[in-house]
Short mmCIF file of C-alpha atoms in Angstrom, two decimals:
data_model
loop_
_atom_site.label_atom_id
_atom_site.label_comp_id
_atom_site.label_asym_id
_atom_site.label_seq_id
_atom_site.Cartn_x
_atom_site.Cartn_y
_atom_site.Cartn_z
CA MET A 1 27.20 -8.36 41.87
CA VAL A 2 24.82 -10.82 40.22
CA ARG A 3 21.84 -8.56 41.02
CA LYS A 4 23.52 -5.64 39.27
CA GLY A 5 24.06 -7.77 36.16
CA ILE A 6 20.41 -8.86 36.16
CA LYS A 7 19.26 -5.23 36.51
CA ILE A 8 21.42 -4.18 33.56
CA LEU A 9 20.10 -7.10 31.51
CA PHE A 10 16.47 -6.13 32.23
CA ILE A 11 17.16 -2.47 31.42
CA VAL A 12 18.78 -3.40 28.10
CA LEU A 13 15.89 -5.78 27.31
CA PHE A 14 13.33 -3.10 28.20
CA LEU A 15 15.06 -0.51 26.01
CA PHE A 16 15.21 -2.98 23.13
CA LEU A 17 11.48 -3.75 23.44
CA LEU A 18 10.66 -0.05 23.68
CA TYR A 19 12.70 0.71 20.56
CA SER A 20 11.17 -2.24 18.65
CA SER A 21 7.59 -1.26 19.44
CA GLY A 22 8.29 2.36 18.46
CA TYR A 23 9.89 1.31 15.19
CA LEU A 24 7.02 -1.05 14.30
CA THR A 25 4.45 1.64 15.08
CA PHE A 26 6.32 4.11 12.88
CA GLU A 27 6.49 1.58 10.03
CA LYS A 28 2.73 0.99 10.27
CA TYR A 29 2.09 4.73 9.97
CA ARG A 30 4.57 5.04 7.11
CA THR A 31 3.46 2.07 5.01
CA GLY A 32 -0.06 1.36 6.25
CA ASP A 33 -1.69 -1.77 7.51
CA ILE A 34 -0.51 -4.92 5.72
CA ILE A 35 -3.99 -6.46 5.53
CA SER A 36 -5.49 -3.25 4.12
CA ARG A 37 -2.70 -3.07 1.54
CA GLN A 38 -3.31 -6.66 0.43
CA ASN A 39 -7.07 -6.09 0.28
CA MET A 40 -6.56 -3.00 -1.88
CA ILE A 41 -4.32 -4.88 -4.31
CA SER A 42 -6.74 -7.84 -4.45
CA ASP A 43 -9.73 -5.56 -5.03
CA THR A 44 -7.87 -3.71 -7.79
CA ILE A 45 -6.95 -6.97 -9.51
CA TRP A 46 -10.59 -8.06 -9.26
CA LYS A 47 -11.71 -4.72 -10.79
CA LEU A 48 -9.23 -5.09 -13.65
CA GLN A 49 -10.49 -8.62 -14.34
CA GLN A 50 -14.08 -7.36 -14.36
CA ASP A 51 -13.03 -4.70 -16.87
CA GLY A 52 -11.70 -7.45 -19.15
CA TYR A 53 -7.97 -7.20 -18.52
CA LYS A 54 -5.82 -10.31 -18.27
CA LYS A 55 -2.64 -10.95 -16.34
CA GLU A 56 -0.68 -10.63 -19.59
CA ASP A 57 -1.96 -7.05 -20.07
CA ILE A 58 -0.48 -5.80 -16.78
CA LEU A 59 3.13 -4.65 -16.53
CA SER A 60 3.10 -3.85 -12.80
CA ILE A 61 0.84 -3.18 -9.84
CA GLY A 62 2.02 -1.27 -6.80
CA ILE A 63 0.41 0.35 -3.81
CA ASN A 64 0.90 3.80 -2.33
CA TYR A 65 -0.16 4.84 1.16
CA SER A 66 -0.42 8.37 2.45
CA TRP A 67 -0.85 8.85 6.17
CA MET A 68 -0.77 12.61 5.59
CA LYS A 69 -3.75 12.53 3.21
CA SER A 70 -6.32 11.00 5.58
CA GLN A 71 -4.62 7.59 5.54
CA THR A 72 -5.67 6.60 2.03
CA TYR A 73 -4.40 3.83 -0.21
CA GLU A 74 -4.11 4.00 -3.97
CA THR A 75 -2.99 1.37 -6.42
CA ALA A 76 -0.65 2.27 -9.28
CA VAL A 77 -1.15 0.11 -12.39
CA MET A 78 1.01 0.08 -15.51
CA PHE A 79 -0.12 -1.73 -18.67
CA LYS A 80 2.26 -3.41 -21.11
CA ASP A 81 0.91 -1.51 -24.12
CA GLU A 82 1.39 1.86 -22.32
CA PRO A 83 4.52 1.42 -20.16
CA ASP A 84 5.06 5.17 -19.77
CA VAL A 85 1.61 5.78 -18.21
CA THR A 86 0.59 4.94 -14.64
CA TYR A 87 -3.11 4.63 -13.78
CA TYR A 88 -4.22 5.19 -10.20
CA TYR A 89 -7.10 3.33 -8.57
CA PHE A 90 -8.68 4.19 -5.21
CA TRP A 91 -11.40 2.93 -2.89
CA ASN A 92 -14.63 4.93 -3.25
CA LYS A 93 -16.41 4.86 0.11
CA LYS A 94 -19.74 6.04 -1.32
CA SER A 95 -20.05 3.27 -3.89
CA SER A 96 -17.93 0.76 -1.92
CA SER A 97 -15.89 -0.10 -4.96
CA ILE A 98 -12.54 0.43 -6.64
CA GLU A 99 -12.46 3.22 -9.21
CA GLN A 100 -9.88 4.70 -11.51
CA GLY A 101 -9.06 8.12 -10.14
CA GLY A 102 -6.23 9.46 -12.24
CA TYR A 103 -3.19 8.82 -14.36
CA SER A 104 0.25 10.17 -15.08
CA GLY A 105 1.55 10.55 -18.59
CA LYS A 106 -0.44 10.68 -21.81
CA ALA A 107 -3.19 8.15 -21.20
CA THR A 108 -5.12 7.09 -24.27
CA LYS A 109 -6.08 3.42 -24.02
CA HIS A 110 -7.14 2.55 -20.47
CA LYS A 111 -8.67 5.79 -19.17
CA THR A 112 -12.16 5.15 -17.76
CA PHE A 113 -13.19 8.53 -16.38
#
């Protein structure tokens, strides 16, 4: 009787571990690698500082990850003086740097391309 209880316990534990590893793998594919996300945000902040922006100029910074589009990251930046426009920054592999790659809305002040 005790052996049957131990078998059931191990089966339940195994199923829980299997589910947990599957869920964590799915989350990594859905949201990307945490370290890569943090590096992308840090590099974008560094780029904005090099371009002369201060912390007070930024309304928000977020990160988007697309595992369907060759697993790329892009940073979405909104400035306080243009809250209805989002600027997108991406990692350029050729130049090994962060570049502004697009915007949504009517960008007039912070467009660099």
